[in-house]
CSV table of C-alpha atoms and ligand atoms in Angstrom, one decimal:
chain,number,residue,atom,x,y,z
A,162,UNK,CA,1.6,128.2,133.3
A,163,UNK,CA,0.1,128.1,136.7
A,164,UNK,CA,-3.7,128.0,137.0
A,165,UNK,CA,-5.3,130.7,139.1
A,166,UNK,CA,-8.2,128.3,139.9
A,167,UNK,CA,-9.7,125.0,139.1
A,168,UNK,CA,-12.1,125.8,136.3
A,169,UNK,CA,-15.2,123.7,136.3
A,170,UNK,CA,-17.3,126.4,134.8
A,171,UNK,CA,-17.3,124.9,131.3
A,172,UNK,CA,-15.3,122.6,129.1
A,173,UNK,CA,-15.0,125.6,126.8
A,174,UNK,CA,-12.3,126.8,129.3
A,175,UNK,CA,-9.8,124.2,128.0
A,176,UNK,CA,-6.6,125.6,126.7
A,177,UNK,CA,-4.7,124.4,123.6
A,178,UNK,CA,-1.8,122.3,124.7
A,179,UNK,CA,1.8,122.6,123.6
A,180,UNK,CA,1.4,119.7,121.2
A,181,UNK,CA,-1.8,121.3,119.7
A,182,UNK,CA,0.0,124.6,119.3
A,183,UNK,CA,2.9,122.9,117.6
A,184,UNK,CA,0.5,121.2,115.2
A,185,UNK,CA,-1.2,124.5,114.4
A,186,UNK,CA,2.1,126.2,113.8
A,187,UNK,CA,3.1,123.5,111.3
A,188,UNK,CA,-0.3,123.3,109.5
A,189,UNK,CA,-0.4,123.2,105.7
A,190,UNK,CA,-2.7,125.9,104.6
A,191,UNK,CA,-4.5,127.4,101.6
A,192,UNK,CA,-7.6,129.4,100.9
A,193,UNK,CA,-10.5,127.8,102.7
A,194,UNK,CA,-13.1,129.9,101.0
A,195,UNK,CA,-12.1,128.4,97.7
A,196,UNK,CA,-11.9,124.8,99.2
A,197,UNK,CA,-8.1,125.0,98.9
A,198,UNK,CA,-7.0,124.6,102.5
A,199,UNK,CA,-5.6,121.1,102.8
A,200,UNK,CA,-5.8,120.9,106.6
A,201,UNK,CA,-9.4,122.0,106.6
A,202,UNK,CA,-10.3,119.5,103.9
A,203,UNK,CA,-8.5,116.8,105.9
A,204,UNK,CA,-10.4,117.6,109.1
A,205,UNK,CA,-13.7,117.6,107.2
A,206,UNK,CA,-12.8,114.2,105.7
A,207,UNK,CA,-12.0,112.8,109.1
A,208,UNK,CA,-15.2,114.0,110.5
A,209,UNK,CA,-17.2,112.6,107.6
A,210,UNK,CA,-15.6,109.2,108.2
A,211,UNK,CA,-16.2,109.4,111.9
A,212,UNK,CA,-19.9,110.2,111.4
A,213,UNK,CA,-20.3,108.3,108.1
A,214,UNK,CA,-21.7,111.3,106.4
A,215,UNK,CA,-21.1,112.3,102.8
A,216,UNK,CA,-20.2,115.9,103.3
A,217,UNK,CA,-19.0,118.4,105.9
A,218,UNK,CA,-18.3,122.0,106.6
A,219,UNK,CA,-15.8,123.7,108.9
A,220,UNK,CA,-17.4,126.5,110.9
A,221,UNK,CA,-16.1,128.9,113.5
A,222,UNK,CA,-18.5,127.8,116.2
A,223,UNK,CA,-21.1,125.3,117.2
A,224,UNK,CA,-23.6,128.1,117.4
A,225,UNK,CA,-23.0,128.8,113.7
A,226,UNK,CA,-23.5,125.1,113.0
A,227,UNK,CA,-26.9,125.2,114.5
A,228,UNK,CA,-27.8,128.5,112.8
A,229,UNK,CA,-26.6,127.4,109.4
A,230,UNK,CA,-28.4,124.1,109.8
A,231,UNK,CA,-31.7,125.9,110.7
A,232,UNK,CA,-31.2,128.3,107.8
A,233,UNK,CA,-30.7,125.4,105.4
A,234,UNK,CA,-33.5,123.1,106.6
A,235,UNK,CA,-36.3,125.7,107.1
A,236,UNK,CA,-37.9,128.7,105.5
A,237,UNK,CA,-39.2,131.8,107.3
A,238,UNK,CA,-42.5,131.1,109.1
A,239,UNK,CA,-41.5,127.6,110.0
A,240,UNK,CA,-41.2,126.2,113.5
A,241,UNK,CA,-38.3,124.2,115.0
A,242,UNK,CA,-39.0,121.8,117.8
A,243,UNK,CA,-36.4,121.1,120.6
A,244,UNK,CA,-36.3,120.7,124.3
A,245,UNK,CA,-36.8,123.8,126.4
A,246,UNK,CA,-33.2,123.8,127.8
A,247,UNK,CA,-31.7,123.5,124.3
A,248,UNK,CA,-28.8,125.7,123.4
A,249,UNK,CA,-30.6,126.8,120.2
A,250,UNK,CA,-33.6,128.0,122.2
A,251,UNK,CA,-32.1,129.9,125.1
A,252,UNK,CA,-28.4,130.5,124.4
A,253,UNK,CA,-28.0,131.5,120.8
A,254,UNK,CA,-29.5,135.1,121.1
A,255,UNK,CA,-32.6,133.9,119.2
A,256,UNK,CA,-30.5,133.6,116.0
A,257,UNK,CA,-33.1,131.2,114.6
A,258,UNK,CA,-35.7,133.9,114.9
A,259,UNK,CA,-33.5,136.9,114.0
A,260,UNK,CA,-31.9,135.3,111.0
A,261,UNK,CA,-33.9,132.3,109.8
A,262,UNK,CA,-37.3,133.8,110.6
A,263,UNK,CA,-38.5,130.7,112.4
A,264,UNK,CA,-40.2,130.3,115.8
A,265,UNK,CA,-39.1,127.6,118.2
A,266,UNK,CA,-41.5,125.3,120.0
A,267,UNK,CA,-39.8,124.0,123.1
A,268,UNK,CA,-40.8,120.7,124.7
A,269,UNK,CA,-40.6,120.6,128.4
A,270,UNK,CA,-39.0,117.3,129.4
A,271,UNK,CA,-36.8,115.8,132.0
A,272,UNK,CA,-33.0,116.1,131.4
A,273,UNK,CA,-33.5,117.3,127.8
A,274,UNK,CA,-34.8,114.0,126.6
A,275,UNK,CA,-38.2,113.8,124.9
A,276,UNK,CA,-40.0,110.9,123.4
A,277,UNK,CA,-41.5,110.3,119.9
A,278,UNK,CA,-44.9,111.0,121.5
A,279,UNK,CA,-43.8,114.3,122.9
A,280,UNK,CA,-42.7,115.2,119.4
A,281,UNK,CA,-45.9,114.2,117.9
A,282,UNK,CA,-47.8,116.3,120.4
A,283,UNK,CA,-45.6,119.3,119.6
A,284,UNK,CA,-45.9,119.1,115.8
A,285,UNK,CA,-48.6,121.3,114.4
A,286,UNK,CA,-51.3,119.9,112.2
A,287,UNK,CA,-51.0,121.3,108.7
A,288,UNK,CA,-53.1,124.4,108.5
A,289,UNK,CA,-53.1,127.8,106.9
A,290,UNK,CA,-53.1,129.4,110.3
A,291,UNK,CA,-50.3,127.4,112.0
A,292,UNK,CA,-46.5,127.6,111.5
A,293,UNK,CA,-45.1,124.7,109.6
A,294,UNK,CA,-43.2,122.3,111.9
A,295,UNK,CA,-40.2,121.5,109.7
A,296,UNK,CA,-37.3,120.6,111.9
A,297,UNK,CA,-36.6,118.7,115.2
A,298,UNK,CA,-33.3,119.2,117.0
A,299,UNK,CA,-31.9,117.2,119.8
A,300,UNK,CA,-28.7,117.6,121.9
A,301,UNK,CA,-26.4,114.7,122.4
A,302,UNK,CA,-25.3,115.0,125.2
A,303,UNK,CA,-27.7,117.5,126.7
A,304,UNK,CA,-26.0,120.5,128.1
A,305,UNK,CA,-28.0,122.6,130.5
A,306,UNK,CA,-30.2,119.6,131.4
A,307,UNK,CA,-27.1,118.0,133.0
A,308,UNK,CA,-25.1,116.0,130.5
A,309,UNK,CA,-27.7,113.3,129.9
A,310,UNK,CA,-27.4,110.8,127.0
A,311,UNK,CA,-30.1,110.0,124.6
A,312,UNK,CA,-30.6,106.3,124.3
A,313,UNK,CA,-30.0,105.3,120.7
A,314,UNK,CA,-33.4,103.7,120.2
A,315,UNK,CA,-35.2,106.8,121.6
A,316,UNK,CA,-33.2,109.1,119.2
A,317,UNK,CA,-34.1,106.9,116.3
A,318,UNK,CA,-37.8,106.9,117.2
A,319,UNK,CA,-37.7,110.7,117.2
A,320,UNK,CA,-35.8,110.8,114.0
A,321,UNK,CA,-38.2,108.4,112.3
A,322,UNK,CA,-41.3,110.2,113.6
A,323,UNK,CA,-39.9,113.5,112.2
A,324,UNK,CA,-39.2,111.9,108.8
A,325,UNK,CA,-42.7,110.3,108.7
A,326,UNK,CA,-44.1,113.8,109.0
A,327,UNK,CA,-41.8,115.3,106.3
A,328,UNK,CA,-39.7,117.1,108.9
A,329,UNK,CA,-35.9,117.2,109.0
A,330,UNK,CA,-33.9,115.9,112.0
A,331,UNK,CA,-30.8,117.6,113.4
A,332,UNK,CA,-28.4,116.6,116.1
A,333,UNK,CA,-26.7,119.3,118.1
A,334,UNK,CA,-23.7,117.1,118.8
A,335,UNK,CA,-21.6,119.6,120.6
A,336,UNK,CA,-20.6,116.7,122.9
A,337,UNK,CA,-21.5,113.8,120.8
A,338,UNK,CA,-18.1,112.2,121.4
A,339,UNK,CA,-18.7,112.3,125.1
A,340,UNK,CA,-21.8,110.2,124.5
A,341,UNK,CA,-19.7,107.8,122.5
A,342,UNK,CA,-17.1,107.6,125.2
A,343,UNK,CA,-19.7,106.9,127.8
A,344,UNK,CA,-21.7,104.3,125.9
A,345,UNK,CA,-19.3,102.7,123.5
A,346,UNK,CA,-21.7,103.5,120.7
A,347,UNK,CA,-20.0,104.9,117.6
A,348,UNK,CA,-20.6,108.4,116.4
A,349,UNK,CA,-21.8,107.0,113.1
A,350,UNK,CA,-24.4,104.9,114.8
A,351,UNK,CA,-25.7,108.0,116.6
A,352,UNK,CA,-25.7,110.1,113.4
A,353,UNK,CA,-27.1,107.4,111.1
A,354,UNK,CA,-30.2,108.7,109.2
A,355,UNK,CA,-30.1,112.2,110.6
A,356,UNK,CA,-30.2,115.1,108.2
A,357,UNK,CA,-27.4,117.0,109.9
A,358,UNK,CA,-25.1,116.6,112.8
A,359,UNK,CA,-22.1,118.5,114.2
A,360,UNK,CA,-19.3,118.2,116.7
A,361,UNK,CA,-17.7,121.0,118.6
A,362,UNK,CA,-13.9,121.1,118.7
A,363,UNK,CA,-13.7,123.9,121.3
A,364,UNK,CA,-15.2,122.0,124.2
A,365,UNK,CA,-13.8,118.8,125.7
A,366,UNK,CA,-11.7,118.3,122.6
A,367,UNK,CA,-9.6,121.3,123.7
A,368,UNK,CA,-9.3,123.3,120.5
A,369,UNK,CA,-9.4,127.1,120.5
A,370,UNK,CA,-11.9,127.5,117.8
A,371,UNK,CA,-14.2,125.5,115.5
A,372,UNK,CA,-16.8,122.9,114.8
A,373,UNK,CA,-17.7,120.6,111.9
A,374,UNK,CA,-21.2,120.2,110.5
A,375,UNK,CA,-22.0,117.2,108.4
A,376,UNK,CA,-24.8,116.0,106.2
A,377,UNK,CA,-25.8,115.2,102.7
A,378,UNK,CA,-24.0,116.8,99.7
A,379,UNK,CA,-27.0,119.0,99.0
A,380,UNK,CA,-27.4,120.1,102.6
A,381,UNK,CA,-23.8,121.0,102.9
A,382,UNK,CA,-23.9,123.0,99.6
A,383,UNK,CA,-26.8,125.1,101.1
A,384,UNK,CA,-25.0,125.3,104.4
A,385,UNK,CA,-21.8,126.5,102.8
A,386,UNK,CA,-23.7,129.3,101.1
A,387,UNK,CA,-25.2,130.4,104.4
A,388,UNK,CA,-21.8,130.2,106.0
A,389,UNK,CA,-20.5,132.6,103.4
A,390,UNK,CA,-23.5,134.9,103.7
A,391,UNK,CA,-23.0,135.1,107.5
A,392,UNK,CA,-19.4,136.0,107.0
A,393,UNK,CA,-18.2,132.7,108.3
A,394,UNK,CA,-16.0,131.7,105.3
A,395,UNK,CA,-12.3,131.9,106.1
A,396,UNK,CA,-8.9,131.9,104.4
A,397,UNK,CA,-6.0,130.0,105.9
A,398,UNK,CA,-8.2,128.1,108.4
A,399,UNK,CA,-5.8,125.2,108.3
A,400,UNK,CA,-4.2,126.8,111.3
A,401,UNK,CA,-7.4,126.1,113.2
A,402,UNK,CA,-8.3,122.8,111.5
A,403,UNK,CA,-4.9,121.5,112.5
A,404,UNK,CA,-6.0,121.8,116.1
A,405,UNK,CA,-9.0,119.8,115.3
A,406,UNK,CA,-7.0,117.1,113.6
A,407,UNK,CA,-4.7,117.0,116.6
A,408,UNK,CA,-7.7,116.8,118.9
A,409,UNK,CA,-9.3,113.9,117.0
A,410,UNK,CA,-6.0,112.0,117.4
A,411,UNK,CA,-5.1,112.8,121.0
A,412,UNK,CA,-8.1,114.0,122.9
A,413,UNK,CA,-11.0,111.6,122.1
A,414,UNK,CA,-9.9,108.4,123.9
A,415,UNK,CA,-9.2,110.5,127.0
A,416,UNK,CA,-12.8,111.8,127.3
A,417,UNK,CA,-13.5,108.8,129.6
A,418,UNK,CA,-11.1,110.4,132.2
A,419,UNK,CA,-13.4,113.4,132.3
A,420,UNK,CA,-16.4,111.2,133.0
A,421,UNK,CA,-14.4,109.4,135.7
A,422,UNK,CA,-13.6,112.8,137.3
A,423,UNK,CA,-17.3,113.8,137.1
A,424,UNK,CA,-18.2,110.6,139.0
A,425,UNK,CA,-15.4,111.3,141.5
A,426,UNK,CA,-16.9,114.7,142.3
A,427,UNK,CA,-20.4,113.2,142.5
A,428,UNK,CA,-19.3,110.4,144.8
A,429,UNK,CA,-17.6,112.9,147.0
A,430,UNK,CA,-20.7,115.1,147.4
A,431,UNK,CA,-23.7,112.8,146.8
A,432,UNK,CA,-23.7,111.6,150.4
A,433,UNK,CA,-24.3,115.2,151.7
A,434,UNK,CA,-28.0,115.9,151.6
A,435,UNK,CA,-27.3,119.6,150.9
A,436,UNK,CA,-26.3,118.6,147.4
A,437,UNK,CA,-29.4,117.5,145.4
A,438,UNK,CA,-28.1,115.9,142.3
A,439,UNK,CA,-30.3,116.1,139.2
A,440,UNK,CA,-29.7,113.9,137.2
A,441,UNK,CA,-29.1,111.7,140.2
A,442,UNK,CA,-25.8,110.5,138.8
A,443,UNK,CA,-23.5,111.9,136.1
A,444,UNK,CA,-23.1,109.9,132.9
A,445,UNK,CA,-20.8,112.2,131.0
A,446,UNK,CA,-18.6,115.2,131.9
A,447,UNK,CA,-21.4,117.4,133.3
A,448,UNK,CA,-23.0,117.3,136.7
A,449,UNK,CA,-25.8,119.4,138.1
A,450,UNK,CA,-27.1,119.8,141.6
A,451,UNK,CA,-29.4,122.2,143.3
A,452,UNK,CA,-29.7,123.6,146.7
A,453,UNK,CA,-32.8,124.2,148.8
A,454,UNK,CA,-33.0,128.0,148.3
A,455,UNK,CA,-34.0,128.5,151.9
A,456,UNK,CA,-30.6,127.1,152.9
A,457,UNK,CA,-28.1,127.9,150.2
A,458,UNK,CA,-28.1,130.4,147.4
A,459,UNK,CA,-26.4,129.0,144.3
A,460,UNK,CA,-24.9,132.3,143.2
A,461,UNK,CA,-23.4,132.9,146.6
A,462,UNK,CA,-22.1,129.3,146.5
A,463,UNK,CA,-20.4,130.0,143.2
A,464,UNK,CA,-18.8,133.2,144.4
A,465,UNK,CA,-17.5,131.5,147.6
A,466,UNK,CA,-16.1,128.5,145.7
A,467,UNK,CA,-14.2,130.9,143.4
A,468,UNK,CA,-12.7,132.6,146.5
A,469,UNK,CA,-11.4,129.2,147.5
A,470,UNK,CA,-10.0,128.4,144.0
A,471,UNK,CA,-12.8,126.5,142.3
A,472,UNK,CA,-15.0,128.0,139.6
A,473,UNK,CA,-18.4,126.5,139.1
A,474,UNK,CA,-21.4,127.9,137.2
A,475,UNK,CA,-24.6,129.0,139.0
A,476,UNK,CA,-27.7,128.4,136.8
A,477,UNK,CA,-31.3,129.4,137.0
A,478,UNK,CA,-33.4,127.4,139.4
A,479,UNK,CA,-30.7,127.6,142.2
A,480,UNK,CA,-28.7,125.0,140.3
A,481,UNK,CA,-24.9,124.6,140.0
A,482,UNK,CA,-23.4,123.1,136.9
A,483,UNK,CA,-20.0,121.5,137.1
A,484,UNK,CA,-18.1,120.4,134.0
A,485,UNK,CA,-14.9,118.3,133.9
A,486,UNK,CA,-12.5,118.5,131.0
A,487,UNK,CA,-8.9,117.9,129.9
A,488,UNK,CA,-7.5,120.7,132.1
A,489,UNK,CA,-9.0,119.1,135.3
A,490,UNK,CA,-7.0,116.3,136.8
A,491,UNK,CA,-8.2,113.7,139.3
A,492,UNK,CA,-6.5,115.6,142.1
A,493,UNK,CA,-8.2,118.8,141.0
A,494,UNK,CA,-11.5,117.0,141.2
A,495,UNK,CA,-10.7,115.9,144.7
A,496,UNK,CA,-9.7,119.4,145.7
A,497,UNK,CA,-13.0,120.6,144.2
A,498,UNK,CA,-15.0,118.2,146.3
A,499,UNK,CA,-13.3,119.4,149.5
A,500,UNK,CA,-13.9,123.1,148.5
A,501,UNK,CA,-17.5,122.6,147.6
A,502,UNK,CA,-18.3,120.6,150.7
A,503,UNK,CA,-16.6,123.2,152.8
A,504,UNK,CA,-18.3,126.2,151.2
A,505,UNK,CA,-21.8,124.6,151.5
A,506,UNK,CA,-21.2,124.0,155.2
A,507,UNK,CA,-20.0,127.6,155.7
A,508,UNK,CA,-22.9,129.1,153.8
A,509,UNK,CA,-25.3,127.0,155.8
A,510,UNK,CA,-23.8,128.1,159.1
A,511,UNK,CA,-23.8,131.7,158.0
A,512,UNK,CA,-27.5,131.4,157.1
A,513,UNK,CA,-28.4,129.9,160.5
A,514,UNK,CA,-26.3,132.6,162.3
A,515,UNK,CA,-28.2,135.4,160.5
A,516,UNK,CA,-31.6,133.9,161.1
B,95,PLP,C1,-21.6,124.9,123.4
B,95,PLP,C2,-22.8,124.5,122.8
B,95,PLP,C3,-23.3,125.0,121.6
B,95,PLP,C4,-22.6,126.2,120.9
B,95,PLP,O1,-21.3,125.9,120.6
B,95,PLP,P1,-20.2,127.1,120.5
B,95,PLP,O2,-19.0,126.5,119.8
B,95,PLP,O3,-20.0,127.6,121.9
B,95,PLP,O4,-20.8,128.2,119.7
B,95,PLP,C5,-24.4,124.5,121.0
B,95,PLP,N1,-25.0,123.5,121.6
B,95,PLP,C6,-24.6,122.9,122.7
B,95,PLP,C7,-25.4,121.7,123.3
B,95,PLP,C8,-23.5,123.4,123.4
B,95,PLP,O5,-23.1,122.8,124.5
C-alpha cells in the first residue's frame, strides 16, 4: 500500500500492520459482555500487570476511559480539576458536563504540567455554595501542550495533595508508554497510588480500536456498569483485544524510534528562527512550534505542507503540532524537515511580495 502523504497529523493515523491483522484474524473470542472473551481477559490481565493495578476494563476509546472514570469517581455537581489544554476539557465534547453533570476547573500552566500548589489553589473550600472538588486528572504525556512528561515526583505530589483533601486522582495515560520509553521509568511506577489510569491502544501502539482502564476492583466494577450504560459493552471483542496484545508485544520497545524521529525533525528545523519551538525540545513523539502570525499563518502552512506531501496539524494560537509514530520512518522525517523548511520559506516570500 503506497502512502499518499507522510502523516504527522496524529499518532491515531497509524494503520494496523499485517502481523497485527493476522493476530486479530486468529483471536480466540467469546462474549465480552459476560466476561467470557479470552483475548479481552488476557489483554486486561497484561495491562494490570504492566500497571500493577488490581483490575481493568477494555473500552472502545480513550475518551470513554476518561468519561467512565469521571462518572465513577464523581457525582453531579462536583468539579474536576485538570490543565486547560487537557483532552477531557476541550476535546471530549464536554462529556463530563453532559453525562456526569460535573464542571471542570482548568488550571492554566506551561506545557500541561501543574504543581501541587496550583492544585491547592484550584481546589474549592468546602462550602454549601461551591462545587465539590472531587477529582484531579493529569495527562502523561501531555497532548496539546506539546508532549511534555510529568516528572514522577511532581505527579506524586499532586496525587498526594489530592488524596489529603479526599479527592480522587486520575491519569489520562493515552501516551503513558511514551513517557516510559523516554524516561525509563516503569508504567507501574507512574501509576502507583493513583485511583485510575488508562492506556490508549489506538495511538502510537498502532491498534485500530481500544483502550484499557485500570484501577481498584471496586472502581472497575463501577466503571464496568457505566460502560454498559453508555453502550460500550461488546461481544466478541477479542478480535480487537488481539490487536492490543500484539501491540504490547511488538510496538512498545519501538516507541523510542518515534522519539528519535521527533528529535530528528526538531534538529532539522530548530536552527531556523521562523520555527519557534514550544516546548523548546521534544521529549516524546509530539513537537509543537509556532510562527509569528505577522509572517506565517499556521493554517496556510499546514495546507501548503500537505500539497507537498506532508500532513501536519494547525492548532489554535498559530501553532503547528507534529506527531511521529510507527508509520513514519527516519527518511520520512527527513523529507518532512525539507518540506516544512521549504514551505515556511515560500510563505514568507509570498507574504513579503504581497506587502
Ligand atoms: C487521544 C487522547 C484521548 C482520547 O483517546 P481516544 O482513543 O481518541 O478517544 C484522551 N486523552 C489524551 C491525552 C489523548 O491524547
